[in-house]
PDB file of C-alpha atoms and ligand atoms in Angstrom:
ATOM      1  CA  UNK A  13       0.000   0.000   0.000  1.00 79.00           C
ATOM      2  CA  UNK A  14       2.956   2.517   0.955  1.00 74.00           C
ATOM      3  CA  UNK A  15       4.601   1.587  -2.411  1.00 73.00           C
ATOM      4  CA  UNK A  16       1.042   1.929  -4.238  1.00 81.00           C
ATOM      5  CA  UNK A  17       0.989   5.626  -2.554  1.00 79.00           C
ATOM      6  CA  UNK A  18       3.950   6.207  -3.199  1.00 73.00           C
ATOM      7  CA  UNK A  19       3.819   5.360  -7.034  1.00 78.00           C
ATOM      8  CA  UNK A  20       1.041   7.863  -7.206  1.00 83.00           C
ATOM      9  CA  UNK A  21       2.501  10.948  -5.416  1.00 81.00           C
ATOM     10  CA  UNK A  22       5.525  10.127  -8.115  1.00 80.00           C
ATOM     11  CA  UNK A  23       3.159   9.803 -11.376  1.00 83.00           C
ATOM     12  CA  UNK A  24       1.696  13.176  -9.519  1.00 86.00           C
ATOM     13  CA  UNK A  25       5.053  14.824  -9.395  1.00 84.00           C
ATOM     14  CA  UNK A  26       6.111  14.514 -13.366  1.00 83.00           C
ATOM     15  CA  UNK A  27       2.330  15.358 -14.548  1.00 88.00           C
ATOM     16  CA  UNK A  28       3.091  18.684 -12.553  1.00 89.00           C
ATOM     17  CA  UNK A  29       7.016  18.573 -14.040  1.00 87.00           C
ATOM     18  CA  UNK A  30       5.445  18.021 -17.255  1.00 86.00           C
ATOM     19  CA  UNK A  31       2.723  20.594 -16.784  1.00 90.00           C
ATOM     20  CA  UNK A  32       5.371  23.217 -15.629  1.00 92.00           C
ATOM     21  CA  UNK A  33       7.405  22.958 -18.848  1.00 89.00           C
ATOM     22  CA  UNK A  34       5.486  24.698 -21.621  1.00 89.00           C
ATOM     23  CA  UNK A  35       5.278  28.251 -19.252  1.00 92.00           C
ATOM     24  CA  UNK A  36       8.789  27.574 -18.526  1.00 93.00           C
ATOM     25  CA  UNK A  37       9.374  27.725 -22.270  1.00 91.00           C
ATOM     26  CA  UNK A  38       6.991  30.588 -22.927  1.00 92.00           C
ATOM     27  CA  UNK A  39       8.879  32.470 -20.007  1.00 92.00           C
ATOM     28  CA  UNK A  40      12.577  32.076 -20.953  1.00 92.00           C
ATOM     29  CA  UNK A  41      11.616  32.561 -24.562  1.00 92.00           C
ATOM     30  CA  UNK A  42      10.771  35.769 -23.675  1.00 93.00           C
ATOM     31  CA  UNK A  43      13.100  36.725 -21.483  1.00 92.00           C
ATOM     32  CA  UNK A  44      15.606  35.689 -24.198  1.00 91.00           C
ATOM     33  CA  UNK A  45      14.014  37.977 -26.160  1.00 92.00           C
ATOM     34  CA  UNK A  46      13.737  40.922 -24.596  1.00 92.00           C
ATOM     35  CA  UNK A  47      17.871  40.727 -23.787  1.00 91.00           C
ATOM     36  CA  UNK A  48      18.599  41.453 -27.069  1.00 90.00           C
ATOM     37  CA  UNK A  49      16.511  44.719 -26.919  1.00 91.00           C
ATOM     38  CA  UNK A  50      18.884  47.373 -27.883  1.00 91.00           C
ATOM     39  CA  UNK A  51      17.807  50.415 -25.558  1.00 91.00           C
ATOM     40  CA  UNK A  52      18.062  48.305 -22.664  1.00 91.00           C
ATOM     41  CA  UNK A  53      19.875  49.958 -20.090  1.00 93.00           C
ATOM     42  CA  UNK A  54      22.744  47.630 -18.145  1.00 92.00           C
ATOM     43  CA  UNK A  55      20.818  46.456 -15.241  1.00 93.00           C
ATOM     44  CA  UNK A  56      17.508  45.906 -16.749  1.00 93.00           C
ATOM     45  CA  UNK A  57      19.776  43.929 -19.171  1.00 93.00           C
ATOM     46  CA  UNK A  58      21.150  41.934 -16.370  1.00 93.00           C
ATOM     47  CA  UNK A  59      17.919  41.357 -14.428  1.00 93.00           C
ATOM     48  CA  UNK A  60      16.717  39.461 -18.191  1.00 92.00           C
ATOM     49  CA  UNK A  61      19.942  37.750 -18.135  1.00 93.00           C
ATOM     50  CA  UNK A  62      18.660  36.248 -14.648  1.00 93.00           C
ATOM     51  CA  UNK A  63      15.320  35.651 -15.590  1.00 93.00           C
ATOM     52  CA  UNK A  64      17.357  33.251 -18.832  1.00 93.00           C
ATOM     53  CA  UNK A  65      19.811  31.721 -16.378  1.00 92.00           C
ATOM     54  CA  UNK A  66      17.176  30.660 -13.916  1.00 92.00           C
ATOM     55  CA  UNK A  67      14.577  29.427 -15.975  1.00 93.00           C
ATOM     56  CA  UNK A  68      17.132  27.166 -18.075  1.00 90.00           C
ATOM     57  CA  UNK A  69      18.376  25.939 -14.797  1.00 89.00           C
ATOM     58  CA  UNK A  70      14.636  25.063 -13.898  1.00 91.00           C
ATOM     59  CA  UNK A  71      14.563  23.561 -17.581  1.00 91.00           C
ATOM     60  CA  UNK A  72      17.406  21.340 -16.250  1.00 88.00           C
ATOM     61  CA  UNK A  73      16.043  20.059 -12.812  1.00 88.00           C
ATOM     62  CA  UNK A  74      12.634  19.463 -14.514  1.00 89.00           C
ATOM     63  CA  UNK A  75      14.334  17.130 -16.992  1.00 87.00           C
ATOM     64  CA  UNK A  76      16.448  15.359 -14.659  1.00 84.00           C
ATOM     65  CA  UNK A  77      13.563  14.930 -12.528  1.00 85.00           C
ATOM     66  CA  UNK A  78      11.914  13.451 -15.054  1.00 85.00           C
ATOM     67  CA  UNK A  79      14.311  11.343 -16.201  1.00 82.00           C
ATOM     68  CA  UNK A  80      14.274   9.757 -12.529  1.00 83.00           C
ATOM     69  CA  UNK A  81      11.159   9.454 -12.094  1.00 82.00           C
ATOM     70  CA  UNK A  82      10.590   7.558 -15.202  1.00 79.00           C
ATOM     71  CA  UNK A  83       9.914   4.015 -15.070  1.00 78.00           C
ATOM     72  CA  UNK A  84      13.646   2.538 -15.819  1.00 83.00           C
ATOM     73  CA  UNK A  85      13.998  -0.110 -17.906  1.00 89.00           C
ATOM     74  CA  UNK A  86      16.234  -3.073 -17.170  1.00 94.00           C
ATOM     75  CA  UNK A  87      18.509  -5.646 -19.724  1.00 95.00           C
ATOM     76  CA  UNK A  88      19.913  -7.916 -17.469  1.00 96.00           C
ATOM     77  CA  UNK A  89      22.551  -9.856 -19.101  1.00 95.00           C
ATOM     78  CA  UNK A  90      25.727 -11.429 -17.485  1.00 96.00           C
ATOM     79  CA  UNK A  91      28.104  -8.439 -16.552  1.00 96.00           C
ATOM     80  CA  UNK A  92      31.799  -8.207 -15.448  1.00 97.00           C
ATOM     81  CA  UNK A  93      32.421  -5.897 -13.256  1.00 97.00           C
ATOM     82  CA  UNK A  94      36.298  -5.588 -13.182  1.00 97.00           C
ATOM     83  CA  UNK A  95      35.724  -4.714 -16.924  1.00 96.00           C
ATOM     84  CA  UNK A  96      32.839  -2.399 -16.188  1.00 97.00           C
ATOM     85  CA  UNK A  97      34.734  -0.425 -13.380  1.00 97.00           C
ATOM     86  CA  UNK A  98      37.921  -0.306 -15.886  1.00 95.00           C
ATOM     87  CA  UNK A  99      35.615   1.445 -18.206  1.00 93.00           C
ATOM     88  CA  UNK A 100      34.140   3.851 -16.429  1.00 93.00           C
ATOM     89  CA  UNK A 101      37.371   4.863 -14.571  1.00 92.00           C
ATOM     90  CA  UNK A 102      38.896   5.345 -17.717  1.00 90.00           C
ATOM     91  CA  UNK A 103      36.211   7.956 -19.124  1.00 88.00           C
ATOM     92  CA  UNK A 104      35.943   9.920 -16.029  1.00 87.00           C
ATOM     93  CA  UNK A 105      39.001  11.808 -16.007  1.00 80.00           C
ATOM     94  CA  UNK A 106      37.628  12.941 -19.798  1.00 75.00           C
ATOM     95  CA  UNK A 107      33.909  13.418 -19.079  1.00 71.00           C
ATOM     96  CA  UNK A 108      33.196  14.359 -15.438  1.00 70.00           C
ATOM     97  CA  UNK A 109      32.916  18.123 -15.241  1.00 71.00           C
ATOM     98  CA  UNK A 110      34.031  17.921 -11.774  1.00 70.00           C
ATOM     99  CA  UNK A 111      37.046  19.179 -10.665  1.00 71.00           C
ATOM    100  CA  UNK A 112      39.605  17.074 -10.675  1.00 73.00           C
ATOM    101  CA  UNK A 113      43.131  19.053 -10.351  1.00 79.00           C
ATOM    102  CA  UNK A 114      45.673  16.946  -8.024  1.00 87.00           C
ATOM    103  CA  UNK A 115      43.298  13.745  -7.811  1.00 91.00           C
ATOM    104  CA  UNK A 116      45.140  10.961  -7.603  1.00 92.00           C
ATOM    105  CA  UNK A 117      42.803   7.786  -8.594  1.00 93.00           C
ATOM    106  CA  UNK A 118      43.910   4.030  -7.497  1.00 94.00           C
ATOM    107  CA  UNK A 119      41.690   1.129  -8.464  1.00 95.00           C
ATOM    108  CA  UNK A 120      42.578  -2.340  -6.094  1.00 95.00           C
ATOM    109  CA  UNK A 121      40.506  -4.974  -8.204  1.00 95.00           C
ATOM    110  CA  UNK A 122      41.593  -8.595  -6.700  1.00 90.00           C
ATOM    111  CA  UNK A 123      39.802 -10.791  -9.103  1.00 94.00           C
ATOM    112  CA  UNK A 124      40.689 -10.827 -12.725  1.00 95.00           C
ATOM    113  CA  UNK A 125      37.250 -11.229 -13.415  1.00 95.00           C
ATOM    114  CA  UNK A 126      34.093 -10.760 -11.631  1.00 96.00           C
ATOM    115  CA  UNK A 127      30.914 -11.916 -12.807  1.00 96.00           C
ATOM    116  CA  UNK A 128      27.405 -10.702 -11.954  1.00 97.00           C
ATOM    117  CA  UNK A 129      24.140 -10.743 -13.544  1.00 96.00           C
ATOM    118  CA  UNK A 130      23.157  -7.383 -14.570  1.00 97.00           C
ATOM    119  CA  UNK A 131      22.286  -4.180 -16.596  1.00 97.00           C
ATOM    120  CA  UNK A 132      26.109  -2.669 -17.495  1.00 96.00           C
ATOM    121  CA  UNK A 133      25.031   0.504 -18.703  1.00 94.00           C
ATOM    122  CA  UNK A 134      23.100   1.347 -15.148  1.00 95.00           C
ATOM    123  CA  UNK A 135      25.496   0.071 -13.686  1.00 97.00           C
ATOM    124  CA  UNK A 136      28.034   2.248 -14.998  1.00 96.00           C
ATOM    125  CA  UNK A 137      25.535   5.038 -14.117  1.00 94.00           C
ATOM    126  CA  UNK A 138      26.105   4.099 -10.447  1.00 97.00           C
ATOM    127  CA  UNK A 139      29.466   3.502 -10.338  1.00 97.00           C
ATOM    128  CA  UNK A 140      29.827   7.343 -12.283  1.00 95.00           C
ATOM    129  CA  UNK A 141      27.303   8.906  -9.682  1.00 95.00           C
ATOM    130  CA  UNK A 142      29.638   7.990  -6.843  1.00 97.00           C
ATOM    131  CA  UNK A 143      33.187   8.923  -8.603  1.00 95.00           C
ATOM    132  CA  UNK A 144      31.705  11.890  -9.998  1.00 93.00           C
ATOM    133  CA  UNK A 145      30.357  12.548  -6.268  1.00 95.00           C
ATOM    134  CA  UNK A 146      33.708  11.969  -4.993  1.00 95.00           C
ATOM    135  CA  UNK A 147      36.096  14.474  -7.076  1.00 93.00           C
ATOM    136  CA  UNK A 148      33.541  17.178  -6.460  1.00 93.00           C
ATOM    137  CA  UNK A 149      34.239  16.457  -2.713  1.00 95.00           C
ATOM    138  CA  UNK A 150      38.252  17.411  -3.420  1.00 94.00           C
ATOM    139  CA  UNK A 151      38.049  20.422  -5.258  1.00 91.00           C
ATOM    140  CA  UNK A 152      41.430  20.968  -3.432  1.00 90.00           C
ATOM    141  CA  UNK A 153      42.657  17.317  -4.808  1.00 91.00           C
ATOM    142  CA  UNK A 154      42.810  14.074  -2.903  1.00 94.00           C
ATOM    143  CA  UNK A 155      42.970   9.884  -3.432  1.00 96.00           C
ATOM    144  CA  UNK A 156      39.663   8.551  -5.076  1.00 96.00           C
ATOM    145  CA  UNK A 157      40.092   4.521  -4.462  1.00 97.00           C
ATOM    146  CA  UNK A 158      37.839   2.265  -6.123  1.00 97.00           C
ATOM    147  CA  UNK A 159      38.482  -1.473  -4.916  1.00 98.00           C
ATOM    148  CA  UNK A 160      36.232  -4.731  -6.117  1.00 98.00           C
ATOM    149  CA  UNK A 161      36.643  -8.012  -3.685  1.00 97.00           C
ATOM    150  CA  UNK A 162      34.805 -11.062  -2.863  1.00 96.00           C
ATOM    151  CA  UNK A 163      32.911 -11.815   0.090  1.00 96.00           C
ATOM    152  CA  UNK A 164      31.300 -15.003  -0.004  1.00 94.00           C
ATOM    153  CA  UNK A 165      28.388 -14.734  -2.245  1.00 95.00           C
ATOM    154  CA  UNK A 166      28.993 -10.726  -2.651  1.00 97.00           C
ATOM    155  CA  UNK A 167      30.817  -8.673  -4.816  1.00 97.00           C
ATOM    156  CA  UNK A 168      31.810  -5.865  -2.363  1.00 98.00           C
ATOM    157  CA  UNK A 169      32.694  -2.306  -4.591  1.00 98.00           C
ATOM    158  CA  UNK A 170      34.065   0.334  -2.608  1.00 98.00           C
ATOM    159  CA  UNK A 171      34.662   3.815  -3.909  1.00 98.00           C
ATOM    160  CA  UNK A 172      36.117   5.901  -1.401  1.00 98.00           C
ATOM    161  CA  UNK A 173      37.550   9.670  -1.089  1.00 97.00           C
ATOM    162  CA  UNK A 174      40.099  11.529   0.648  1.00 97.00           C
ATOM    163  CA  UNK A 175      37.220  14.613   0.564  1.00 96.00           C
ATOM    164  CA  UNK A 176      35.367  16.932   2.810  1.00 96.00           C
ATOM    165  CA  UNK A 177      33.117  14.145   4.357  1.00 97.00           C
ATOM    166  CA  UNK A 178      29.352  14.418   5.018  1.00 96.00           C
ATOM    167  CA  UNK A 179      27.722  15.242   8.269  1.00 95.00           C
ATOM    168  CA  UNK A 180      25.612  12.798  10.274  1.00 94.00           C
ATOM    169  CA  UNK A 181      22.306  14.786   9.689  1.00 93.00           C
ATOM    170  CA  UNK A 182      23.056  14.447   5.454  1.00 94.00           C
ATOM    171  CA  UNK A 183      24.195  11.118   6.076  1.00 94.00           C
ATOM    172  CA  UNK A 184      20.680   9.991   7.434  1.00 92.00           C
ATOM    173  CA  UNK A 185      18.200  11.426   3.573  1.00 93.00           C
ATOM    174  CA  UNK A 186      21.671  11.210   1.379  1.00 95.00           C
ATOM    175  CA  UNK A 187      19.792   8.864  -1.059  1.00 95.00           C
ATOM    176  CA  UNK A 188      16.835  10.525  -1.244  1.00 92.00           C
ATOM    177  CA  UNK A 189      15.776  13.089  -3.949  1.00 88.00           C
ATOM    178  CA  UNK A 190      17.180  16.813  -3.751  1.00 86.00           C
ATOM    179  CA  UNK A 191      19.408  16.197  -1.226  1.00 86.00           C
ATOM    180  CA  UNK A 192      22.149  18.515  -2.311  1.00 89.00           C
ATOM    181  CA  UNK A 193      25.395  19.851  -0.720  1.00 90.00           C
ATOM    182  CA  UNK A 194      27.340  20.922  -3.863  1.00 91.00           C
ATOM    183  CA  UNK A 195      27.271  23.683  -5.482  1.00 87.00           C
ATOM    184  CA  UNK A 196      24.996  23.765  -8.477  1.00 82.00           C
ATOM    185  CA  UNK A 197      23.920  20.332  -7.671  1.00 86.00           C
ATOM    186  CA  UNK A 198      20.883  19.176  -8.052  1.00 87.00           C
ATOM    187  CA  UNK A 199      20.415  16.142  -5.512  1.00 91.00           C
ATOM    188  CA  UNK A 200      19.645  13.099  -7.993  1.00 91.00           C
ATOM    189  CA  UNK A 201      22.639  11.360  -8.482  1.00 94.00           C
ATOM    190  CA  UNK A 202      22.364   9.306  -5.282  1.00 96.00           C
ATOM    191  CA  UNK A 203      18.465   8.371  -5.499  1.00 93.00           C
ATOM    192  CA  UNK A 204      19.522   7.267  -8.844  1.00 93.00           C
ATOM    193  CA  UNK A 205      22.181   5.213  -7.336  1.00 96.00           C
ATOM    194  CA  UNK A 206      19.737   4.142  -5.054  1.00 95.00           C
ATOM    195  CA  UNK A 207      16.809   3.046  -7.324  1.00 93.00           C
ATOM    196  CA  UNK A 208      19.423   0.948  -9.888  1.00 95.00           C
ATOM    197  CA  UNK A 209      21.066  -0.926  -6.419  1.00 97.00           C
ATOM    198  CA  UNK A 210      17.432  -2.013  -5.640  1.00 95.00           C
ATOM    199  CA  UNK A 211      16.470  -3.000  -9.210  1.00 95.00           C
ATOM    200  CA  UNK A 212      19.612  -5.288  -8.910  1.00 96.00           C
ATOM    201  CA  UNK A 213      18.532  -6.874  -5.356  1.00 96.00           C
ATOM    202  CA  UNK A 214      21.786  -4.929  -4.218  1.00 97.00           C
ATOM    203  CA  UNK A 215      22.880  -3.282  -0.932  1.00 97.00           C
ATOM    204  CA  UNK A 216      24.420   0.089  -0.946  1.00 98.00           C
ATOM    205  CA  UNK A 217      26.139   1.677   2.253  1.00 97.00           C
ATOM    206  CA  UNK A 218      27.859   4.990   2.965  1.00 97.00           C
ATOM    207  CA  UNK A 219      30.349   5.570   5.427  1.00 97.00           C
ATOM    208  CA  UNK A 220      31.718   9.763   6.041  1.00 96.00           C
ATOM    209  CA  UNK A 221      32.496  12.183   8.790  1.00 93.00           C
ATOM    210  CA  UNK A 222      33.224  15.586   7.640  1.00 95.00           C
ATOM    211  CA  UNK A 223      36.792  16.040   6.992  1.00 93.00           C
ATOM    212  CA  UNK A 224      37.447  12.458   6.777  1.00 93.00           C
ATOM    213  CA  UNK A 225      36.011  11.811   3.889  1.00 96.00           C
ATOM    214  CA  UNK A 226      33.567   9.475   2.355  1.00 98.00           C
ATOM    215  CA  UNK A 227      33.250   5.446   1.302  1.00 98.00           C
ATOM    216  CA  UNK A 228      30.405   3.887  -0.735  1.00 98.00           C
ATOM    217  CA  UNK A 229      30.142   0.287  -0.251  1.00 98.00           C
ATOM    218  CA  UNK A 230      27.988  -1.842  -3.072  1.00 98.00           C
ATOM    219  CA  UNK A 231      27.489  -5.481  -2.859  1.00 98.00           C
ATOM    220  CA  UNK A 232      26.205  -7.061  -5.772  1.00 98.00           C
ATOM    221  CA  UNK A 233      25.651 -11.121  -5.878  1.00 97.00           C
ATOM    222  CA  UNK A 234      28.164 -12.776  -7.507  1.00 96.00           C
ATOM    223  CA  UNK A 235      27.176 -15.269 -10.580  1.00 93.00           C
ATOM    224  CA  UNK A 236      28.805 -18.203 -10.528  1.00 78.00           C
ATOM    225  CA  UNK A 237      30.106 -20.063 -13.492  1.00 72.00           C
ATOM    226  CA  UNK A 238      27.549 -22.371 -13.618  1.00 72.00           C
ATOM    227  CA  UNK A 239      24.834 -20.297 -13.605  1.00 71.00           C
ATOM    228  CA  UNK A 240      25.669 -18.819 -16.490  1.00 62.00           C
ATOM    229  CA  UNK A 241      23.225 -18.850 -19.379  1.00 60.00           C
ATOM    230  CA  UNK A 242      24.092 -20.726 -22.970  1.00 54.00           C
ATOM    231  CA  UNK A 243      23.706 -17.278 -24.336  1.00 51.00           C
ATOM    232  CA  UNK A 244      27.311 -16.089 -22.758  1.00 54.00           C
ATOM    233  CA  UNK A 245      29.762 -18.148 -23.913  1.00 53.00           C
ATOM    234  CA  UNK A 246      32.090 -15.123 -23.951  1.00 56.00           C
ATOM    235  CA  UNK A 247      31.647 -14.236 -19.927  1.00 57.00           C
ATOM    236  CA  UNK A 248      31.716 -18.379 -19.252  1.00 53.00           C
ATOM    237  CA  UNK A 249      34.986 -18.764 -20.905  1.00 54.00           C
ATOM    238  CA  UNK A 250      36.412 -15.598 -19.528  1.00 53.00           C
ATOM    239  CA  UNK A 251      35.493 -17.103 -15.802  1.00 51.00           C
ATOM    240  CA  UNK A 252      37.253 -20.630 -16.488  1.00 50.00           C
TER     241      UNK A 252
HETATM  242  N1  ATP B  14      31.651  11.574  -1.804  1.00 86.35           N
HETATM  243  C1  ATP B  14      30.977  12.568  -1.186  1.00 86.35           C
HETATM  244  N2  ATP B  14      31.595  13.414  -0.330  1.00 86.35           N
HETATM  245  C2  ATP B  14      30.923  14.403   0.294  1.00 86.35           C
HETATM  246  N3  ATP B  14      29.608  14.641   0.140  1.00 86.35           N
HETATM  247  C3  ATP B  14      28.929  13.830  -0.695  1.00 86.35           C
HETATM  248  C4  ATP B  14      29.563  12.758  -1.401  1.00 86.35           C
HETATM  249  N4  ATP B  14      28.627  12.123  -2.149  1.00 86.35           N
HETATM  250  C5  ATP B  14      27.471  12.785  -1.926  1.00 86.35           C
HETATM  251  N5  ATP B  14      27.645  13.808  -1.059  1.00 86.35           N
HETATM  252  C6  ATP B  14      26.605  14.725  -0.562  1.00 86.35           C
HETATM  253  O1  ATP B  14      25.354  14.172  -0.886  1.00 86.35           O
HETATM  254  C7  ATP B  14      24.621  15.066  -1.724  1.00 86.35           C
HETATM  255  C8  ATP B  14      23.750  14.279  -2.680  1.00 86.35           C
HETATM  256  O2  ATP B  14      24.519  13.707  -3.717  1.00 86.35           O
HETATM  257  P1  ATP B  14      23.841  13.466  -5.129  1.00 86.35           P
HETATM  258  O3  ATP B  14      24.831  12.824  -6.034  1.00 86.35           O
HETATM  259  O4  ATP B  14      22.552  12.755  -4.906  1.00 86.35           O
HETATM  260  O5  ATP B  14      23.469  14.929  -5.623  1.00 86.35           O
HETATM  261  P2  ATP B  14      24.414  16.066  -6.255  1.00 86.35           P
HETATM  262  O6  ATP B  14      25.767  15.510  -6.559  1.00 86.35           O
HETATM  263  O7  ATP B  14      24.366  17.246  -5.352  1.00 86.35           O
HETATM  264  O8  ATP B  14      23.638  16.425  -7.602  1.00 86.35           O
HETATM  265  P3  ATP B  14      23.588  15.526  -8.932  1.00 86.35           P
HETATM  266  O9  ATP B  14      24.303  14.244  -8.653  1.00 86.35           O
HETATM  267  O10 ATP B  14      22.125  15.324  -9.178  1.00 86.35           O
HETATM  268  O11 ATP B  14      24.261  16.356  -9.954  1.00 86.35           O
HETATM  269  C9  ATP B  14      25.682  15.928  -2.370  1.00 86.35           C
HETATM  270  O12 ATP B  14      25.155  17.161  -2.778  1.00 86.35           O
HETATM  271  C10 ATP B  14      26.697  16.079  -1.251  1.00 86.35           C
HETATM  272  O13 ATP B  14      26.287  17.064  -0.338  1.00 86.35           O
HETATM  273 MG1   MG B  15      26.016  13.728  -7.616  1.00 86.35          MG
END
């Protein structure tokens, strides 16, 4: 019954998301417009510019909201994750836009090979919430360590940071929506996190004091060789 409630407060929340838009548009339209008036004196200018930078910032939370509150769809397919966390640490010094002068980033993966049952690309998306989470903790630079290990039927990720830490009070709604501490941030990255652990019958933990900075811990079931379906010969040879 919660979950039923709770289902329709979120289908409630993107109608009015959805509903919000087309003003939105209609607004900063406008405002865009009336910028480029030519007799505008400077601060009248400015206060348009506002009007622009808010609304487009609005724009953005609406869409990420939406994004997260749409039903996720999942392709579960046998997944390695030492070759999954390989990837994504390997894009994220190109494509985070988080700072990441004087990071330092060690990854400690014990297995050669570590299979799961899962859907890689949301997977990714977790693994990239909480790295991306971590360098904008060390805008001053710092470690980021991701490690992978087994513990009995458990693959146990870690990603960890050398960072400002989080304080108890944040620590208790930090995966909830618009929970937000940095700058600019808009307070999804986590929930998302959150949601794609679930959908993977997963168990995510967080462990931070402020100044001592932060660890994630993910277990994920492990797949064992023989449960491995015809259909990945690739993934069953790998883990023989
Ligand atoms: N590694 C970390 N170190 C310190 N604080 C953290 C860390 N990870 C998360 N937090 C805190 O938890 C908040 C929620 O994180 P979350 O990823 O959900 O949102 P965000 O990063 O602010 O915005 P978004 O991810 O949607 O761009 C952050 O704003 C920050 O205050
Ligand atoms: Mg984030």
């Amino acid at each position: 019954r919660i979950q039923d409630r709770l289902a329709a407060v979120g289908r409630l929340a993107s109608a009015v998301a959805h509903e919000i838009r087309n003003p939105l548009t209609s607004i900063a339209g406008s405002a865009h417009m009336l910028v480029s008036i030519p007799a505008l004196a400077d601060e009248h200018r400015q206060l348009f510019r506002i009007i622009v930078r808010e609304s487009e910032r609005l724009n953005q939370i609406l869409s990420e909201f939406l994004d997260y509150s749409r039903e996720r769809q999942y392709n579960f397919t046998p997944t390695d994750l030492v070759c999954l966390l390989e990837e994504t640490l390997t894009l994220l010094p190109n494509r985070s836009a988080a700072p990441q002068r004087g990071v330092v980033i060690t990854t400690d993966l014990s297995v050669p090979v570590a299979p799961t049952f899962a859907d890689g690309d949301k997977l990714r998306q977790v693994i990239w919430n909480l790295c991306d989470n971590a360098l904008r903790a060390m805008p001053q630079g710092g470690e980021l360590r991701v490690a992978l290990q087994r513990d009995s039927d458990f693959w146990v990720i870690t990603v960890a940071d050398s960072g400002r830490g989080i304080s108890p009070e944040s620590i208790e709604n930090i995966f909830e929506p618009f929970q937000s501490g940095f700058p600019g941030g808009t307070g999804l990255g986590l929930a998302i996190v959150y949601q794609i652990v679930q959908a993977h019958s997963g168990h995510i933990a967080v462990l931070s004091a402020p100044g001592q900075g932060t660890e994630f811990t993910l277990h994920l079931r492990c797949l064992d060789p023989g449960e491995i379906p015809a259909a990945a010969p690739a993934l069953a040879a790998a883990t023989h």
